[in-house]
XYZ file of C-alpha atoms in Angstrom:
694
model
C -0.221 0.131 0.475
C 1.155 3.748 -0.836
C 0.228 6.829 -1.918
C 0.187 8.528 -5.235
C 0.374 12.372 -5.857
C -0.530 14.067 -8.822
C -0.441 17.460 -10.046
C -3.630 18.438 -12.211
C -3.841 21.080 -14.967
C -6.124 24.133 -15.347
C -8.279 23.283 -18.825
C -8.169 26.907 -21.252
C -11.761 25.863 -22.254
C -14.478 27.788 -21.086
C -18.065 25.449 -20.528
C -21.131 25.053 -19.114
C -21.375 24.889 -15.493
C -25.051 25.033 -13.462
C -26.254 28.244 -11.904
C -23.611 30.643 -13.450
C -22.486 32.334 -16.731
C -24.169 33.460 -19.259
C -27.857 33.365 -18.861
C -30.091 34.254 -21.892
C -33.612 35.332 -20.939
C -37.463 33.724 -21.991
C -39.826 36.661 -22.301
C -43.554 35.902 -21.405
C -45.476 33.266 -23.567
C -41.937 31.750 -24.399
C -40.980 28.393 -23.281
C -38.369 27.352 -25.157
C -34.884 26.577 -24.337
C -32.678 26.674 -27.046
C -29.399 25.540 -26.709
C -26.546 28.286 -25.839
C -22.773 26.983 -25.964
C -22.453 28.233 -22.757
C -25.481 28.811 -21.020
C -27.310 26.522 -18.469
C -29.343 28.927 -16.412
C -31.839 30.870 -18.031
C -33.878 34.149 -16.907
C -38.104 33.434 -17.176
C -40.233 35.827 -16.902
C -44.054 34.830 -16.130
C -47.021 36.453 -16.148
C -48.925 36.443 -12.537
C -52.011 35.814 -14.251
C -50.603 32.242 -16.216
C -50.371 31.345 -12.084
C -52.875 32.573 -10.547
C -56.423 34.589 -11.864
C -58.325 34.363 -8.684
C -57.037 34.756 -4.602
C -58.942 31.005 -4.443
C -56.205 29.299 -7.482
C -54.295 26.495 -5.942
C -50.722 25.618 -5.434
C -51.236 23.235 -8.265
C -51.745 25.614 -10.797
C -48.496 26.719 -10.704
C -46.765 23.161 -10.836
C -48.959 22.682 -13.558
C -47.708 25.806 -15.121
C -43.890 24.735 -14.054
C -44.140 21.367 -15.574
C -45.822 22.226 -18.881
C -43.711 25.787 -19.396
C -39.722 23.229 -18.129
C -40.776 19.972 -19.888
C -37.365 18.458 -20.362
C -34.987 21.293 -19.328
C -33.477 18.603 -16.770
C -32.341 16.776 -19.514
C -30.497 19.410 -20.890
C -28.724 19.986 -17.478
C -30.633 23.800 -17.527
C -32.428 25.325 -14.592
C -34.622 28.515 -14.846
C -34.642 31.604 -12.656
C -38.250 32.622 -12.466
C -39.238 36.368 -12.330
C -43.068 36.406 -11.938
C -44.171 39.771 -13.655
C -47.863 42.196 -13.215
C -45.984 44.737 -15.944
C -44.251 44.124 -18.469
C -43.365 46.987 -20.856
C -43.877 45.485 -24.159
C -45.849 42.816 -23.721
C -49.196 43.855 -21.288
C -50.183 43.986 -17.535
C -51.825 40.986 -16.213
C -53.262 41.999 -13.234
C -55.245 39.261 -10.771
C -58.736 39.438 -10.204
C -60.086 41.364 -7.376
C -57.078 43.663 -7.399
C -57.884 47.312 -8.369
C -55.313 48.912 -10.722
C -55.737 51.488 -13.949
C -54.229 54.183 -11.787
C -50.582 54.514 -12.270
C -49.191 55.185 -8.994
C -52.440 53.985 -6.605
C -52.736 50.748 -7.728
C -49.028 50.034 -6.434
C -50.217 51.349 -3.030
C -53.709 49.264 -2.113
C -53.704 46.915 0.897
C -55.609 44.690 -1.347
C -52.440 44.475 -3.266
C -49.804 44.033 -0.830
C -51.971 41.159 0.766
C -52.641 39.539 -2.634
C -48.605 39.368 -3.205
C -48.053 37.906 0.427
C -50.391 35.026 -0.174
C -49.054 34.838 -3.544
C -45.388 34.191 -2.633
C -46.004 31.387 -0.005
C -47.662 29.804 -2.870
C -45.110 29.987 -5.413
C -42.845 28.948 -2.628
C -45.093 25.442 -1.746
C -44.122 25.072 -5.703
C -40.443 26.175 -6.637
C -38.604 25.902 -3.644
C -38.245 22.100 -3.465
C -37.858 22.087 -7.543
C -35.044 21.174 -8.894
C -35.466 22.923 -12.035
C -35.593 26.468 -10.252
C -31.986 27.779 -10.004
C -32.840 30.915 -7.568
C -36.310 33.212 -7.451
C -35.938 37.171 -8.491
C -38.475 38.849 -6.156
C -40.212 40.724 -9.355
C -44.223 41.215 -8.842
C -43.886 44.845 -7.840
C -43.583 47.657 -10.421
C -42.494 48.004 -14.232
C -40.861 44.591 -15.225
C -40.737 43.351 -11.532
C -38.508 45.940 -10.889
C -39.367 47.221 -7.798
C -39.985 50.440 -9.290
C -43.219 52.913 -11.065
C -40.316 55.177 -13.127
C -41.395 57.678 -14.886
C -43.745 57.620 -11.960
C -43.490 59.037 -8.979
C -45.442 58.195 -5.120
C -46.524 61.105 -3.753
C -43.396 61.233 -0.935
C -41.602 62.154 -4.645
C -39.633 58.197 -4.831
C -40.550 55.936 -7.553
C -39.193 52.764 -5.746
C -40.859 50.117 -3.820
C -42.400 51.680 -0.183
C -40.938 50.395 2.730
C -44.284 49.006 4.018
C -44.319 46.623 0.960
C -40.597 45.806 1.276
C -41.364 44.315 4.707
C -44.611 42.959 3.783
C -42.934 40.938 0.711
C -39.517 40.362 2.460
C -40.709 38.499 5.730
C -43.220 36.413 2.929
C -40.223 35.385 0.792
C -38.509 34.533 3.980
C -40.808 32.153 5.231
C -41.401 31.058 1.505
C -37.987 30.376 0.622
C -36.330 28.482 3.050
C -34.107 26.427 -0.193
C -34.216 28.845 -2.784
C -31.676 32.392 -3.058
C -33.775 35.173 -3.329
C -32.863 38.510 -5.232
C -33.749 41.803 -5.368
C -33.523 44.779 -7.466
C -32.178 47.969 -5.421
C -28.978 47.576 -3.007
C -30.841 50.011 -1.047
C -34.102 48.214 -0.566
C -35.199 45.090 1.406
C -31.791 46.025 3.487
C -32.880 44.212 6.718
C -33.172 40.924 4.420
C -30.272 38.458 3.414
C -31.034 39.347 -0.413
C -28.656 38.975 -3.574
C -29.269 41.376 -6.243
C -30.458 41.544 -9.355
C -28.672 44.836 -11.326
C -30.726 44.959 -14.565
C -27.868 48.293 -15.465
C -25.023 46.131 -15.284
C -22.131 48.066 -15.929
C -23.980 50.928 -17.434
C -21.851 54.332 -16.656
C -25.628 56.019 -15.755
C -26.100 53.656 -12.854
C -22.544 53.049 -11.257
C -24.091 53.851 -8.206
C -26.437 50.806 -8.502
C -23.236 48.748 -8.829
C -21.359 50.339 -5.977
C -24.554 49.755 -3.819
C -24.287 46.360 -4.762
C -20.375 46.091 -3.787
C -21.190 48.239 -0.154
C -24.450 45.938 0.498
C -21.186 42.987 0.395
C -23.874 40.220 0.870
C -21.763 38.159 -1.878
C -20.457 34.868 0.239
C -24.136 33.530 0.828
C -26.517 35.727 -1.097
C -26.373 35.183 -5.854
C -25.416 38.420 -7.209
C -26.957 38.552 -10.965
C -28.299 40.621 -13.665
C -28.033 41.756 -17.524
C -26.221 44.392 -19.360
C -28.057 46.703 -20.664
C -27.863 48.591 -24.026
C -31.102 50.117 -24.542
C -30.238 53.400 -22.367
C -27.464 55.458 -21.241
C -23.876 55.892 -22.255
C -22.384 52.925 -24.330
C -19.266 54.225 -24.537
C -17.926 51.271 -22.921
C -20.121 48.798 -23.886
C -20.125 48.823 -27.097
C -24.070 49.410 -27.645
C -24.750 45.644 -27.963
C -23.387 41.971 -27.098
C -21.254 41.990 -30.148
C -19.520 45.624 -29.676
C -18.777 44.668 -25.971
C -17.231 41.021 -26.592
C -15.293 42.250 -29.682
C -13.222 44.698 -27.854
C -10.859 43.805 -25.316
C -11.590 46.880 -23.553
C -15.361 46.607 -23.356
C -14.526 42.937 -22.209
C -12.849 43.692 -19.702
C -14.801 46.944 -18.874
C -17.500 44.536 -17.480
C -15.027 41.571 -16.048
C -14.200 44.303 -14.089
C -17.747 44.830 -12.943
C -18.323 40.969 -12.468
C -15.028 40.648 -10.383
C -15.486 43.805 -8.011
C -19.286 42.471 -7.509
C -18.892 38.925 -7.348
C -21.752 38.302 -10.197
C -22.439 34.729 -11.078
C -24.441 34.970 -14.278
C -25.140 38.192 -16.909
C -28.088 37.963 -19.395
C -28.889 40.331 -22.890
C -24.993 39.913 -23.301
C -25.537 36.090 -23.969
C -27.174 37.194 -26.902
C -23.726 37.730 -28.737
C -23.317 35.823 -32.095
C -20.671 33.264 -31.316
C -19.607 32.738 -35.332
C -18.076 35.743 -34.883
C -13.927 34.871 -33.978
C -13.607 38.133 -31.999
C -17.069 37.970 -29.949
C -16.546 34.450 -29.342
C -12.818 35.152 -27.401
C -14.346 37.734 -25.652
C -17.151 35.400 -24.228
C -14.515 32.914 -23.632
C -12.339 35.531 -21.172
C -15.970 36.100 -19.835
C -17.933 32.876 -19.494
C -14.479 32.076 -17.366
C -14.843 34.515 -14.287
C -18.669 34.608 -14.453
C -19.372 32.673 -11.335
C -17.376 29.559 -9.876
C -14.056 28.429 -11.186
C -12.841 25.274 -9.228
C -9.657 24.070 -10.450
C -8.072 21.174 -8.847
C -4.222 21.395 -8.251
C -3.478 18.531 -6.704
C -4.774 14.978 -5.518
C -3.074 12.477 -3.368
C -4.604 8.553 -2.896
C -4.120 5.690 -1.551
C -3.056 3.292 -4.444
C -3.295 -0.912 -3.501
C -6.579 -1.228 -0.975
C -7.149 -4.363 0.385
C -10.549 -6.239 0.147
C -12.688 -4.203 3.073
C -10.248 -1.881 3.603
C -9.852 1.781 3.599
C -8.198 4.347 0.660
C -7.410 7.745 1.892
C -8.188 10.372 -0.535
C -7.390 14.101 -0.696
C -7.487 16.711 -3.044
C -6.285 20.617 -2.936
C -8.874 23.467 -4.919
C -9.133 26.890 -5.839
C -12.240 28.650 -6.967
C -10.551 30.939 -9.430
C -13.953 32.774 -10.613
C -15.804 35.456 -9.135
C -18.386 33.750 -6.754
C -19.071 30.948 -4.837
C -21.209 28.361 -5.501
C -24.081 28.871 -3.271
C -25.726 25.344 -2.719
C -24.501 22.559 -1.010
C -23.969 20.015 -3.281
C -21.568 17.433 -2.232
C -18.252 16.158 -3.609
C -18.014 12.390 -4.602
C -15.354 10.049 -4.976
C -15.641 6.899 -7.217
C -13.732 3.937 -8.494
C -14.812 3.499 -12.315
C -14.514 0.157 -14.309
C -12.696 -0.016 -17.415
C -16.126 0.721 -19.267
C -16.511 3.832 -17.054
C -19.382 2.287 -15.147
C -19.135 3.081 -11.113
C -18.021 0.311 -9.014
C -18.058 1.977 -6.229
C -19.191 5.520 -4.666
C -18.457 7.855 -1.523
C -19.312 11.414 -0.770
C -16.583 13.978 1.480
C -17.815 15.729 4.275
C -17.247 19.021 2.754
C -18.768 22.022 2.147
C -18.165 24.089 -1.328
C -19.978 26.858 -0.558
C -16.483 27.655 1.185
C -14.524 27.369 -1.224
C -14.580 31.841 -1.853
C -12.977 33.324 -4.807
C -10.777 36.138 -4.248
C -11.447 39.979 -2.899
C -10.390 43.073 -3.851
C -10.196 43.079 -7.651
C -6.813 45.025 -8.976
C -7.756 46.009 -13.244
C -4.699 46.635 -12.896
C -3.362 43.819 -12.355
C -6.340 41.800 -13.432
C -6.696 39.730 -10.644
C -7.872 39.842 -6.870
C -5.340 41.645 -4.575
C -6.176 39.237 -1.979
C -5.846 35.333 -4.210
C -8.305 32.965 -3.538
C -7.220 30.529 -0.597
C -6.496 26.801 -1.604
C -9.134 24.178 -0.337
C -7.506 21.224 0.834
C -9.977 18.327 1.352
C -9.350 14.901 3.101
C -11.166 11.839 3.568
C -11.128 8.222 4.268
C -13.429 5.915 2.507
C -13.820 1.607 3.308
C -14.146 0.034 0.369
C -17.060 -2.994 0.498
C -15.374 -6.431 0.531
C -18.202 -6.597 -2.605
C -15.991 -5.159 -4.971
C -13.788 -7.300 -6.833
C -10.589 -7.412 -6.922
C -9.197 -5.155 -9.934
C -7.920 -1.797 -11.211
C -10.144 0.735 -11.185
C -9.926 4.074 -11.912
C -10.236 6.802 -9.205
C -12.202 10.333 -10.060
C -13.727 13.129 -8.178
C -17.837 14.933 -9.154
C -19.259 17.042 -7.592
C -23.057 16.022 -7.363
C -26.358 17.382 -8.243
C -28.298 15.821 -5.119
C -31.324 16.007 -7.412
C -30.914 12.414 -8.592
C -27.292 12.593 -7.282
C -25.521 12.829 -10.450
C -22.179 14.469 -11.763
C -23.007 18.101 -12.662
C -20.790 21.476 -11.174
C -17.614 20.369 -13.058
C -14.044 20.805 -12.209
C -11.941 23.088 -14.741
C -9.385 20.350 -15.477
C -7.909 18.808 -18.887
C -8.510 15.611 -16.636
C -11.767 15.346 -17.596
C -14.457 11.824 -19.011
C -17.957 12.427 -20.589
C -20.391 12.553 -18.137
C -18.955 15.070 -15.590
C -16.150 13.050 -13.875
C -12.351 14.217 -13.090
C -10.096 11.531 -13.255
C -7.621 11.556 -10.644
C -5.341 7.825 -11.014
C -5.657 4.078 -10.657
C -6.048 2.177 -7.804
C -6.176 -1.051 -7.161
C -8.374 -3.228 -5.029
C -6.384 -6.742 -3.830
C -3.851 -6.269 -5.967
C -1.194 -3.435 -6.707
C -2.478 -1.080 -10.284
C -1.793 -2.419 -13.331
C -1.017 1.244 -14.244
C -1.281 4.773 -13.813
C -2.620 5.438 -17.367
C -5.787 7.310 -17.544
C -6.638 6.931 -21.247
C -8.080 9.824 -23.230
C -9.900 12.642 -22.163
C -12.824 14.855 -23.190
C -13.427 18.236 -23.710
C -15.670 19.655 -21.418
C -17.589 22.522 -23.786
C -18.655 20.126 -26.582
C -20.041 17.341 -23.669
C -23.778 17.116 -23.780
C -24.662 13.982 -21.605
C -25.734 16.004 -18.235
C -28.612 16.426 -16.526
C -30.498 15.856 -13.009
C -33.330 14.367 -12.341
C -36.971 15.413 -10.881
C -37.451 12.956 -8.205
C -34.738 11.858 -5.574
C -34.031 9.694 -3.522
C -31.115 8.491 -0.867
C -28.032 8.778 -1.844
C -26.847 4.809 -2.379
C -23.001 5.182 -1.821
C -20.812 5.036 0.702
C -20.045 8.409 2.944
C -17.214 9.725 5.227
C -17.533 9.311 8.418
C -21.535 7.476 7.863
C -24.690 8.185 5.951
C -26.103 11.404 4.575
C -28.042 12.684 7.296
C -32.135 13.113 5.723
C -33.740 13.248 9.456
C -35.266 16.596 10.388
C -35.136 17.221 14.153
C -37.660 16.852 16.320
C -40.523 20.309 16.289
C -39.856 22.372 19.414
C -42.496 23.171 21.964
C -42.561 27.262 22.255
C -43.599 29.370 25.069
C -43.369 33.044 25.992
C -40.899 33.981 28.952
C -41.246 37.246 29.281
C -42.106 40.789 27.806
C -42.138 44.520 27.907
C -43.514 47.336 25.813
C -41.113 46.737 23.171
C -39.386 43.074 23.106
C -40.754 39.653 24.068
C -39.283 36.903 24.958
C -39.104 32.962 24.230
C -38.265 29.979 25.165
C -38.532 26.807 23.920
C -38.041 22.834 23.894
C -34.830 21.562 22.573
C -35.834 19.867 19.017
C -33.591 15.874 19.167
C -32.198 15.040 15.567
C -30.120 12.144 14.862
C -26.908 14.249 14.298
C -27.529 16.914 16.010
C -29.425 20.305 16.068
C -27.465 23.040 14.410
C -30.095 26.412 15.224
C -33.366 27.676 15.335
C -35.405 30.164 13.024
C -37.823 32.427 14.860
C -40.565 33.851 12.768
C -42.523 36.717 13.733
C -45.925 37.340 12.281
C -45.506 34.261 9.515
C -41.448 36.392 8.951
C -38.259 35.330 9.997
C -37.583 37.753 13.134
C -34.236 35.748 13.957
C -32.084 32.774 14.767
C -30.858 31.436 17.992
C -28.280 28.864 18.865
C -30.097 27.992 22.029
C -33.324 27.777 23.146
C -34.228 31.132 23.823
C -34.689 34.558 21.914
C -35.663 37.996 22.898
C -37.278 39.817 19.961
C -36.699 44.172 20.283
C -37.767 47.251 18.977
C -41.520 46.042 19.023
C -44.396 48.215 19.720
C -46.387 49.006 22.541
C -49.772 47.362 23.304
C -49.678 45.229 20.201
C -50.004 41.601 19.976
C -47.361 39.470 17.432
C -47.655 35.845 16.367
C -44.617 33.616 17.101
C -43.329 29.757 15.401
C -40.136 28.001 15.936
C -38.505 25.680 13.237
C -35.193 23.916 14.564
C -32.464 22.417 11.894
C -29.673 20.781 11.470
C -26.100 21.248 9.676
C -27.093 19.113 7.108
C -29.703 21.845 6.761
C -32.919 19.668 7.334
C -36.056 22.020 8.978
C -38.139 20.671 11.627
C -42.033 21.115 11.773
C -43.572 24.100 12.858
C -43.558 24.457 16.803
C -47.019 25.683 18.039
C -47.476 29.044 17.773
C -47.972 31.448 20.229
C -49.843 35.028 20.440
C -48.053 37.828 23.086
C -48.937 41.179 23.169
C -46.462 43.941 24.725
C -47.040 45.925 27.489
C -48.132 49.167 27.660
C -45.701 51.919 27.039
C -43.859 52.903 29.622
C -44.427 56.825 31.329
C -41.306 57.278 32.911
C -39.048 55.975 35.607
C -38.077 52.601 33.605
C -35.552 51.756 30.904
C -36.389 49.781 27.619
C -33.684 48.256 25.779
C -33.301 48.193 21.590
C -30.986 45.614 19.853
C -28.878 46.726 17.191
C -28.964 43.414 15.504
C -32.983 43.754 16.208
C -34.973 42.436 12.312
C -36.859 45.579 13.094
C -33.405 47.949 12.000
C -33.061 48.819 8.753
C -29.296 48.397 7.579
C -28.374 50.104 4.862
C -24.824 50.948 3.031
C -22.122 48.386 4.126
C -23.276 48.089 7.716
C -24.075 44.365 8.901
C -24.330 42.162 11.893
C -21.579 40.768 12.929
C -20.871 38.177 16.179
C -19.728 39.781 19.448
C -19.346 37.245 22.384
C -18.967 40.203 24.790
C -22.646 41.554 23.485
C -25.862 41.918 24.048
C -27.437 38.729 22.547
C -24.071 37.836 20.730
C -24.068 40.373 18.140
C -23.523 43.932 16.957
C -23.663 46.388 14.062
C -20.299 47.180 12.291
C -19.423 48.941 9.853
C -21.314 52.257 10.204
C -20.188 55.169 8.576
C -17.512 55.809 6.374
C -20.031 57.363 4.181
C -22.742 55.014 3.569
C -23.167 52.688 6.232
C -26.473 53.344 8.264
C -28.033 51.917 11.270
C -31.110 52.788 12.317
C -33.614 52.024 15.166
C -37.179 51.828 14.082
C -40.115 51.868 16.427
C -38.903 53.711 19.372
C -42.003 53.966 21.124
C -42.716 55.664 23.976
C -45.727 57.274 25.445
C -45.233 60.232 26.319
C -42.928 63.464 24.186
C -40.584 65.558 26.144
C -37.030 64.465 27.393
C -35.583 61.003 27.846
C -32.141 59.787 28.283
C -30.563 57.801 25.752
C -27.533 55.219 26.974
C -25.596 53.795 24.186
C -23.679 50.571 24.341
C -21.073 50.442 21.878
C -17.169 49.108 20.831
C -14.451 51.027 19.828
C -11.162 48.925 19.934
C -9.348 51.784 18.151
C -6.533 53.946 20.126
C -8.327 57.405 19.224
C -12.167 58.239 19.558
C -14.345 57.788 16.534
C -17.449 59.880 15.819
C -21.034 59.187 14.808
C -23.872 61.304 13.891
C -27.277 60.498 15.376
C -30.637 61.576 13.716
C -33.745 61.637 16.281
C -36.970 62.020 13.944
C -34.554 63.831 11.094
C -32.899 66.021 13.971
C -29.141 65.472 14.142
C -26.166 65.776 16.353
C -22.455 64.993 16.580
C -21.129 62.383 19.219
C -17.788 61.533 19.765
C -16.933 57.508 21.410
C -13.625 57.327 23.127
C -11.925 54.174 23.164
C -13.184 51.424 24.830
C -9.915 49.482 24.831
C -10.140 46.357 22.441
C -12.858 45.063 19.948
C -14.286 43.091 22.549
C -14.831 45.901 25.300
C -18.145 47.901 26.000
C -18.576 50.748 26.616
C -21.123 53.029 26.865
C -22.302 56.814 26.181
C -25.397 59.206 27.519
C -26.914 61.550 25.846
C -30.386 63.398 26.020
C -32.639 63.343 23.193
C -36.133 64.812 22.728
C -38.775 62.169 21.782
C -42.336 62.297 20.342
C -45.117 60.367 21.468
C -45.465 57.030 19.480
C -43.196 55.738 17.455
C -39.315 57.374 16.868
C -36.264 56.305 14.832
C -32.569 56.595 15.931
C -30.029 56.636 12.815
C -25.978 56.533 13.662
C -24.553 57.129 10.410
C -20.560 59.050 9.451
C -20.244 60.712 6.209
C -16.319 60.990 6.678
C -15.354 58.199 8.827
C -16.105 54.581 10.842
C -18.329 55.039 13.300
C -17.947 52.926 16.576
C -19.836 49.579 16.519
C -23.202 49.134 18.461
C -24.274 46.627 20.832
C -27.848 48.357 21.830
C -29.525 51.226 23.143
C -31.532 51.547 26.393
C -34.019 54.798 26.601
C -34.817 56.061 29.905
C -37.124 58.838 31.147
C -35.197 62.058 32.369
């Protein structure tokens, strides 16, 4: 028995891979998916009325439409990105029965529309959240083209973007409906309290550089998909060439778009996909762009045991680097297999590794055309037991990334070692004997291989798994109770769920929308309205992504607002708050609730506490709990209901030490907002605030 280490070479090819790359669009009424040399993902605009006309229409109607429109795409390894639209300029309007419309502004403001959309999102979640044909979902529905605006019209407040009340309603509904599919929204400054990706439909257009910079500042690409389309029908086309061929036939234009791809970590692009592949200069640009759009997993080295006794163990390890622009966003498994001489599988087993952690580099440098922070080299190891039922002989050891929909090879490594069907051979292994040789035979080209596909039905994995079997068992459902409340918060507790492997955490839902997550069996929901009833439900989840059934639903009413003498606390990381720009929730072991909000300031990052509810107007003491590990003080601008002032926050000595700062603020009776920002530098990190009647 010995160990063989081999070096592997990156292929120069561009090729199709799932959920990435050039992404053609299918308009309403179009259900064909013509072949494209690189596309395995297609956006599909869908009429609202194709899926629902009356509120009583069922989920089955959506499933029936999907089965007809997407028939057979799994055989081509194609997945779709559905965007449901009500108003599609150039194609028509598709208002369902019972929703008032006709006024181009007020039709988007009715409570009837809001409640109808919330119910509809629940339906499409039931239809698509577990449909393997759906890559991810663009949250369209609202506004022209489903792009969350009514331009050139304006709402009474002078804006044209989806109002906050609709953002919250649709955001809560989408979070609850799509637990297994990523959700994307149009503008980075909207839905800021939700962990959604962005579809930038004016991609790389100089006139909308603010959109791309907002996407960069939002900085959610590690866990959420960024996509979009290059816009050729408006604005400054000097760096885009006016059409797909104009972009891709010019090296400078191609690099201009690639710069935006790398900076925004974009995984797929439309419209630019409509290029002329027969044009040699255009085709060369398409190769360069396809190779960076999305993930590009390159194996550099692999090691394996070359001689295994029957019933013995084989050690397999490999090194892989993501040379693309984005992660892979779903937990698809990596498989090792032993192939017979005819290419069929004699044995197979899964590594216990998470390919979502194979991240690209960061800090794109357009001068060097590389990331300043190079992508990590990920090392994956496993030890498998080979069953005695595998006959003695020489086999080819291969690697593959599987689509769990049928457990078939799908997302491929970008290496010259390639067999048609999706497997990457790395060496020869002898079972019960020394391997006859290390000849892997001839390799296939990745681009020309059209044999890949997936299944609409999938049972349990039938091979081995490093360290045990695939975990498909969901945890038990918790039992939920209320453990306390104030005028602005409700504390919850629940029985610990049980699981065959182990519970990794809990999801807490308020009024049907995700309120937060917890690792333990308790949670405090803050930033609530006084004297208001809220309903709660909890689900448990495990590390494999299995989610329990719903707990019991409880209803709790917050206390009346205090008239003085007591304090009310509001956590910075509460989902009731609004985070904008680069501000985001980060872990903090010394902070209340184990989290704080950082990256406030530096021009764009803001933290706004909403629903600061008091019974009487007057002066209140504001106690700010913060962290500032700098040696010097940091400043922040505070805005209370629009009235601003500047505050200085002394150093707390370290980034794990809390400090407090007191200020006097004037609050009105009812709801108030308190926002922190800094237009010139960084503010401190914020743990929570406390309001005390002066």
